Amino acid sequence: MKRRLLAFSMALCLSLSSVPAFALENGSAQSRVTIAEEQTGVTAPEQTIAVPTIALSGSTEAYVGKDMTMKATVTGLSETATNVTVVWTVNQKTVQSTPAQTVQNGSSLTMKYTLPTTTKTTTNSVAVTLKQGATVLATASTQVKTLFGFQNAAFTASGTTDVTVGKASTVSMKLTGLKASIKGTYQWYVDGKAVSNAKGTTTFKNKQTLKYSYKPTKTGTHKVKLVIKSTDGKVSLTSPVKKISAHQKYAKTLGSYTTYFTTSNRNRCTNMRLVIKAINGKVIQPGKTFSLNSTTGRRNASRGYKRSIVFSGSRQVYGYGGGTCQVVSTLFNAVLLSNMTIKERHNHSLPVTYIAKGRDAAVGTRKDFKFKNNLSVPVKIVATYNSRGSITIKLKADYEATNKKVTLKVSRSSGYYRYILRRYVNKKVNYTTKSRH
C-alpha cells in the first residue's frame, strides 16, 4: 500500500513539472506567445544597406556643336534601389534628369549632350547624382576638354578660273574663323574624285591658305574642292567648289575681222599671201609690242613680192608689195576689237574700197603698224587667206583675260581730219584715231 502511494506521488510531481510557468499565469494562446518571446529575449536583426559608388566613363574631349556621351556605372549596392532619380549636369547646369527608376548593382546610366556652339570654356565639368527622394545616394564628376573644331570656320576660294589644257593652275583656299588650331588631314577633289597625290596631314590654323596646283588634261569646266577633317575623323569642313574652265591652247578668240578682195589681180593676191604667211602664228608675249614691218621685213622682189598698185601721196602708182595694206587694215580692226593697245597707225592718203572710211591702216617704208599686248597671257595672230577672195585675221589667247564689250564708231568731221574713229569699252572711250583721205 505504501509502495502504491509513493509511486502516485512521484507521477504527480513529474506531471506538474512539465507544464510551463506562463501557462499557469494566463491560459490564452496569445499571452503564452508574448510571454515566451519576452522570456527568450530574441530580437529581429536590423537590415544594413551598403552605400553605392559611381564610376564615370565616356568622352574625355568634346567638339563644340557635337555630342559628348557619358556612362555612369553603379557599384556597391547590396540590393535593388527603387525610386531613384538620375540628374546629369554640365558646368553646374542640369542637362538631363530621368524619372524615378530602379537601380541595381552594376547598372549603366548614359547621357548624351551636344556642346553648344557658344561654349567658350576650355574644359567642361560633367557630374551625375543619384537621389532617392531628397536623399543623395551617390555623386561623381569628371572634366571633359573642349575642342572647337570647324564650327565657325569657312573657306574663301581664289585662283585662276580659266586655264589652258596641260597648263598648271593654282587654286587657293583660305581658312578663316578658326578658334583654335586643330590637327587633321586634307584631301583635294576634282570633279568629285579624290586626287591621289593631293592630300596630307597638317595642323590647321586660322587664316591659313592651302594651295593645289591643278593641270587639266581635257577641255571643259572642272570643279575643284577641298575637304579637311580632324585627326579623329569626328569633324570636317568642305570648301566651296572652285570652277575652272579649261581650253585648248589659244582657243579663245579675242577679236576677229574679215575683208574681201577681187582675185583677178594675181600680183596683189601673191603679196597678200606673203604678208599673211609672215604674220600667221606670230605670238606676242604679255607687255610686248608687235611691228608689222619688223615681222615681214622689206617687201621687195628678193622676198617674192610683186609689183601692184600702191598709193604715193594723191597718186596711184605701181610698187612692190601692193595689197599689203589690206592685210594690215584687217589686222588693225581685229586688234581694235581685241582691245589691244594701238601704238602706231597711219591712214591712207586716198580712200580704199575694201574697208569702211576711217578704219583703214597703211604701212610703207616710213610707216608702220604697231600694237602692244596688254594682257597677262600671250596673244597669237591667226591669219587665213581664202583663194575665193577673203582675208580673216583673229587674235587668240589661252583664255579671255577680260570680259569687256568693245564697240567701234566712226564719225565725220568738217575739220582737217574728216573721219574720227573711237573705240568704246564698256561704253567708255579708250582709243581715238583720226583720218584724212
XYZ file of C-alpha atoms in Angstrom:
437
model
C 0.000 0.000 0.000
C 2.819 2.351 0.934
C 4.554 1.430 -2.314
C 1.471 2.404 -4.334
C 1.163 5.814 -2.637
C 4.822 6.589 -3.278
C 4.506 5.820 -6.992
C 1.415 8.044 -7.324
C 3.145 10.972 -5.634
C 6.146 10.744 -7.937
C 3.961 10.604 -11.053
C 2.043 13.673 -9.923
C 5.245 15.674 -9.393
C 6.533 14.761 -12.851
C 3.237 15.819 -14.401
C 3.253 19.204 -12.733
C 6.891 19.956 -13.659
C 6.210 19.563 -17.459
C 3.658 22.404 -17.538
C 5.223 25.913 -18.456
C 5.121 28.585 -15.789
C 3.273 31.184 -18.054
C 0.533 28.662 -18.658
C -0.215 28.943 -15.086
C -0.445 32.722 -15.174
C -2.511 33.142 -18.340
C -4.316 30.462 -20.155
C -4.689 32.365 -23.523
C -2.569 31.316 -26.530
C -1.588 34.876 -27.448
C -0.389 35.626 -23.970
C 1.570 32.457 -23.959
C 3.391 33.523 -27.194
C 4.127 37.011 -25.886
C 5.444 35.720 -22.628
C 7.552 33.202 -24.491
C 9.138 35.996 -26.615
C 9.781 38.092 -23.598
C 11.307 35.199 -21.766
C 13.513 34.125 -24.688
C 14.767 37.757 -25.293
C 15.124 37.222 -29.155
C 15.207 40.446 -31.324
C 14.841 40.536 -35.206
C 18.184 41.669 -36.808
C 18.303 45.185 -38.499
C 18.942 45.250 -42.339
C 22.170 47.065 -43.449
C 22.151 48.860 -46.945
C 25.618 49.462 -48.479
C 26.444 52.967 -49.869
C 26.641 52.901 -53.739
C 29.542 54.340 -55.762
C 29.624 55.651 -59.354
C 32.349 55.155 -61.945
C 32.188 57.698 -64.817
C 33.481 56.877 -68.307
C 32.996 58.140 -71.855
C 34.087 61.328 -73.620
C 37.266 62.966 -72.399
C 37.049 65.524 -75.228
C 34.033 67.018 -76.952
C 33.730 69.228 -80.055
C 31.584 72.329 -79.890
C 28.374 71.556 -81.736
C 28.900 67.812 -81.373
C 27.672 65.211 -78.864
C 29.534 64.088 -75.799
C 28.490 60.671 -74.438
C 28.990 59.717 -70.790
C 28.301 56.465 -68.897
C 27.853 56.072 -65.144
C 28.310 52.540 -63.744
C 26.779 51.968 -60.285
C 28.570 49.594 -57.900
C 28.429 48.754 -54.192
C 24.648 48.193 -53.968
C 23.702 45.237 -51.761
C 20.152 45.263 -53.046
C 17.971 46.987 -55.678
C 17.294 50.673 -55.017
C 13.896 51.951 -56.076
C 12.548 55.438 -56.879
C 15.976 56.744 -57.827
C 16.277 59.962 -59.854
C 19.372 60.397 -62.026
C 20.478 64.013 -62.583
C 23.232 64.957 -65.065
C 24.814 68.431 -65.061
C 27.300 70.136 -67.350
C 29.068 73.155 -65.905
C 26.635 73.038 -62.967
C 23.630 73.288 -65.261
C 21.116 70.425 -65.353
C 21.026 68.977 -68.850
C 19.256 65.657 -68.185
C 17.047 64.427 -65.337
C 15.435 60.997 -65.607
C 12.177 59.995 -63.837
C 12.286 57.805 -60.753
C 13.656 54.415 -61.712
C 15.076 51.233 -60.275
C 18.841 50.983 -59.987
C 20.677 47.748 -59.407
C 24.266 46.945 -58.663
C 26.160 47.150 -61.973
C 23.533 49.363 -63.673
C 24.812 51.589 -66.518
C 23.298 55.041 -66.891
C 24.019 57.042 -70.072
C 23.866 60.691 -71.049
C 24.298 62.295 -74.497
C 24.687 66.052 -74.656
C 25.509 68.443 -77.510
C 28.079 71.022 -76.508
C 26.694 74.455 -77.524
C 28.480 76.390 -80.255
C 28.625 79.327 -77.833
C 30.875 77.396 -75.461
C 33.968 79.378 -74.548
C 35.467 77.372 -71.683
C 38.424 75.089 -72.366
C 37.035 72.358 -70.066
C 33.550 71.267 -69.021
C 32.608 69.872 -65.613
C 30.278 66.886 -66.043
C 28.546 65.430 -62.956
C 25.907 62.776 -62.182
C 23.890 62.464 -58.975
C 21.646 59.622 -57.722
C 18.811 60.780 -55.472
C 16.191 58.834 -53.557
C 13.699 61.477 -52.662
C 15.710 64.239 -51.022
C 18.496 61.868 -50.064
C 21.639 61.873 -52.196
C 22.792 58.289 -52.605
C 25.909 58.966 -54.647
C 27.556 61.534 -56.917
C 30.523 61.643 -59.284
C 32.119 64.213 -61.617
C 34.779 64.478 -64.310
C 36.297 67.018 -66.696
C 35.720 66.994 -70.483
C 38.065 69.052 -72.657
C 36.520 71.465 -75.180
C 37.517 71.024 -78.826
C 36.383 73.900 -81.020
C 36.684 72.096 -84.381
C 35.489 73.897 -87.538
C 32.054 75.118 -86.417
C 32.846 78.806 -87.056
C 35.364 78.273 -89.832
C 34.937 78.876 -93.562
C 36.946 78.711 -96.766
C 37.451 81.529 -99.274
C 38.380 80.298 -102.745
C 40.689 82.165 -105.121
C 42.926 81.499 -108.103
C 42.653 81.148 -111.861
C 39.224 80.479 -113.363
C 40.431 79.866 -116.933
C 43.408 77.794 -117.956
C 44.906 76.059 -120.955
C 44.767 72.278 -121.116
C 48.109 70.957 -119.895
C 48.948 74.200 -118.101
C 49.105 74.277 -114.299
C 46.639 76.463 -112.440
C 46.861 77.263 -108.723
C 43.686 77.030 -106.655
C 43.854 78.590 -103.180
C 41.552 78.054 -100.205
C 41.955 80.411 -97.233
C 40.704 79.114 -93.872
C 39.168 81.780 -91.637
C 37.120 81.867 -88.428
C 39.042 79.017 -86.769
C 39.030 79.478 -82.981
C 41.843 77.076 -82.206
C 44.446 75.111 -84.127
C 43.459 71.541 -84.899
C 45.386 68.584 -86.258
C 43.854 66.886 -89.241
C 44.037 65.720 -92.826
C 43.235 67.410 -96.143
C 42.107 65.999 -99.474
C 41.596 67.787 -102.785
C 38.860 66.664 -105.171
C 38.457 67.320 -108.903
C 35.063 66.639 -110.470
C 34.035 64.654 -107.384
C 37.075 62.340 -107.374
C 39.817 62.399 -104.767
C 43.234 63.322 -106.197
C 45.701 60.686 -105.009
C 48.734 62.980 -104.845
C 46.882 65.973 -103.372
C 46.359 65.009 -99.749
C 48.245 65.098 -96.469
C 48.290 65.696 -92.720
C 48.853 69.067 -91.082
C 47.835 71.340 -88.220
C 45.161 73.728 -89.422
C 45.457 77.316 -88.233
C 43.291 80.389 -88.623
C 43.980 82.417 -91.805
C 45.937 79.516 -93.250
C 45.954 79.146 -97.057
C 46.051 75.743 -98.700
C 47.044 75.549 -102.362
C 46.624 72.996 -105.113
C 48.371 73.099 -108.499
C 45.805 71.776 -110.959
C 46.728 70.840 -114.528
C 43.627 69.884 -116.559
C 44.032 67.185 -119.202
C 40.828 67.918 -121.111
C 38.685 70.872 -122.070
C 35.508 71.862 -120.285
C 34.538 73.199 -116.875
C 36.141 71.379 -113.957
C 35.130 71.572 -110.295
C 37.793 71.676 -107.589
C 37.111 71.498 -103.847
C 38.940 70.793 -100.589
C 37.828 68.663 -97.630
C 39.596 68.821 -94.262
C 38.982 66.520 -91.290
C 40.159 66.319 -87.702
C 42.632 63.531 -86.969
C 39.953 61.580 -85.084
C 37.578 61.994 -88.021
C 34.794 63.466 -85.881
C 34.570 66.883 -87.558
C 35.132 68.036 -91.129
C 34.816 71.110 -93.345
C 34.223 71.253 -97.108
C 35.283 74.237 -99.178
C 33.103 75.890 -101.831
C 33.506 74.497 -105.342
C 36.006 76.361 -107.494
C 35.074 76.180 -111.193
C 37.889 76.224 -113.740
C 37.307 76.445 -117.493
C 39.957 74.578 -119.444
C 40.609 75.432 -123.095
C 42.917 74.223 -125.761
C 45.931 76.490 -126.262
C 44.953 79.780 -127.955
C 41.368 78.572 -128.162
C 39.789 81.861 -127.101
C 39.190 84.442 -129.836
C 39.686 87.973 -128.561
C 38.825 89.736 -131.821
C 38.221 88.778 -135.445
C 37.771 90.686 -138.702
C 37.296 89.770 -142.402
C 37.773 91.787 -145.588
C 37.169 90.817 -149.206
C 39.062 91.329 -152.490
C 38.957 90.582 -156.238
C 41.011 87.541 -157.189
C 41.753 88.767 -160.737
C 44.858 90.747 -159.695
C 47.331 87.905 -159.247
C 50.279 90.050 -158.171
C 48.235 91.691 -155.454
C 46.971 88.253 -154.297
C 50.586 86.990 -154.144
C 51.619 89.927 -151.969
C 48.713 89.375 -149.581
C 49.558 85.670 -149.244
C 53.153 86.548 -148.359
C 52.092 89.010 -145.635
C 49.538 86.541 -144.287
C 52.245 83.873 -144.113
C 54.606 86.225 -142.266
C 52.179 87.220 -139.520
C 50.228 83.962 -139.142
C 51.156 82.195 -135.904
C 53.051 85.171 -134.554
C 52.882 85.162 -130.727
C 53.060 88.411 -128.797
C 54.072 87.907 -125.183
C 52.458 89.942 -122.376
C 53.681 93.536 -122.426
C 55.448 93.148 -125.789
C 54.788 95.167 -128.971
C 54.106 93.768 -132.431
C 55.533 95.575 -135.509
C 54.249 94.766 -139.000
C 57.410 95.977 -140.764
C 59.700 94.088 -138.383
C 57.666 90.930 -138.909
C 57.557 90.963 -142.723
C 60.920 92.579 -143.334
C 61.496 94.559 -146.538
C 58.758 93.804 -149.037
C 60.763 93.597 -152.261
C 61.405 91.296 -155.211
C 64.088 89.302 -153.389
C 61.450 88.207 -150.896
C 58.963 87.234 -153.627
C 56.809 90.353 -153.595
C 55.262 91.530 -156.874
C 54.563 94.932 -158.327
C 50.998 96.122 -157.889
C 49.110 99.372 -157.358
C 50.169 101.384 -154.265
C 49.392 104.934 -153.108
C 52.006 107.656 -153.339
C 50.537 110.860 -151.985
C 47.454 111.580 -154.041
C 48.510 109.263 -156.860
C 48.188 105.543 -157.574
C 51.443 104.004 -158.806
C 52.971 100.560 -159.190
C 55.209 99.371 -156.418
C 56.325 96.182 -154.674
C 54.006 94.861 -152.057
C 50.734 96.334 -153.275
C 47.908 94.684 -151.323
C 49.841 94.619 -148.032
C 47.675 97.410 -146.639
C 44.501 95.327 -146.937
C 46.071 92.714 -144.681
C 47.212 95.438 -142.276
C 43.772 97.091 -142.221
C 42.177 93.732 -141.466
C 44.697 93.192 -138.657
C 44.067 96.713 -137.335
C 40.351 96.028 -136.910
C 40.953 92.630 -135.256
C 43.337 94.357 -132.839
C 40.780 97.089 -132.136
C 38.090 94.513 -131.285
C 40.578 92.641 -129.062
C 41.068 95.802 -127.010
C 44.818 95.780 -127.579
C 46.839 98.989 -127.138
C 47.472 100.667 -130.508
C 50.995 102.090 -130.590
C 51.206 103.265 -134.238
C 48.638 103.575 -137.031
C 48.503 105.619 -140.246
C 45.623 106.266 -142.626
C 45.800 106.070 -146.437
C 46.188 109.231 -148.456
C 43.319 108.087 -150.685
C 40.079 106.185 -149.871
C 40.150 102.385 -150.145
C 37.272 100.148 -151.171
C 37.839 97.040 -149.004
C 37.058 98.662 -145.639
C 34.953 101.498 -144.211
C 36.399 105.003 -144.159
C 38.316 105.793 -141.013
C 39.021 102.109 -140.254
C 41.955 101.532 -142.606
C 45.662 101.232 -141.761
C 48.570 101.952 -144.114
C 52.219 100.857 -143.988
C 55.266 101.810 -146.035
C 58.972 102.408 -145.796
C 58.443 105.070 -143.126
C 55.078 103.986 -141.872
C 54.458 101.031 -139.555
C 51.581 99.432 -137.699
C 52.262 98.502 -134.071
C 50.210 97.280 -131.157
C 51.018 96.141 -127.618
C 49.722 93.021 -125.877
C 48.190 94.498 -122.735
C 47.040 91.133 -121.339
C 48.764 88.893 -118.815
C 48.815 85.990 -121.285
C 50.373 85.542 -124.748
C 48.326 86.558 -127.776
C 48.568 84.720 -131.087
C 47.754 86.068 -134.566
C 45.824 83.596 -136.695
C 45.627 84.851 -140.285
C 43.991 82.951 -143.155
C 43.899 83.627 -146.880
C 40.909 82.323 -148.822
C 41.609 81.949 -152.556
C 37.962 82.739 -153.225
C 38.597 86.331 -152.189
C 38.678 86.914 -148.414
C 41.118 87.508 -145.563
C 40.289 86.694 -141.942
C 42.522 87.645 -139.055
C 41.910 86.630 -135.429
C 43.709 87.401 -132.210
C 43.582 84.413 -129.902
C 44.695 83.654 -126.350
C 44.672 80.778 -123.897
C 41.667 82.415 -122.273
C 39.912 85.742 -122.318
C 41.530 87.827 -119.612
C 38.818 90.488 -119.709
C 35.103 90.359 -120.197
C 34.593 93.738 -121.822
C 32.257 94.819 -124.594
C 34.078 96.610 -127.413
C 32.247 98.953 -129.818
C 33.748 100.896 -132.757
C 32.207 104.104 -134.055
C 33.342 106.394 -136.899
C 32.053 109.940 -137.136
C 32.585 112.566 -139.846
C 34.140 115.931 -139.141
C 34.253 119.175 -141.075
C 37.837 119.850 -139.969
C 41.142 118.769 -141.438
C 40.611 115.186 -140.306
C 37.365 114.131 -141.906
C 36.895 110.822 -140.040
C 37.262 110.150 -136.305
C 37.324 106.565 -135.073
C 36.528 105.949 -131.425
C 36.720 102.679 -129.547
C 34.319 102.240 -126.639
C 34.975 99.659 -123.933
C 32.068 99.218 -121.549
C 30.622 102.429 -123.011
C 33.779 104.463 -122.293
C 36.189 105.734 -124.984
C 39.685 104.279 -124.554
C 41.127 104.893 -128.049
C 40.687 107.579 -130.718
C 42.325 107.974 -134.140
C 41.734 110.406 -136.987
C 41.909 110.025 -140.768
C 42.023 112.306 -143.795
C 41.617 110.801 -147.291
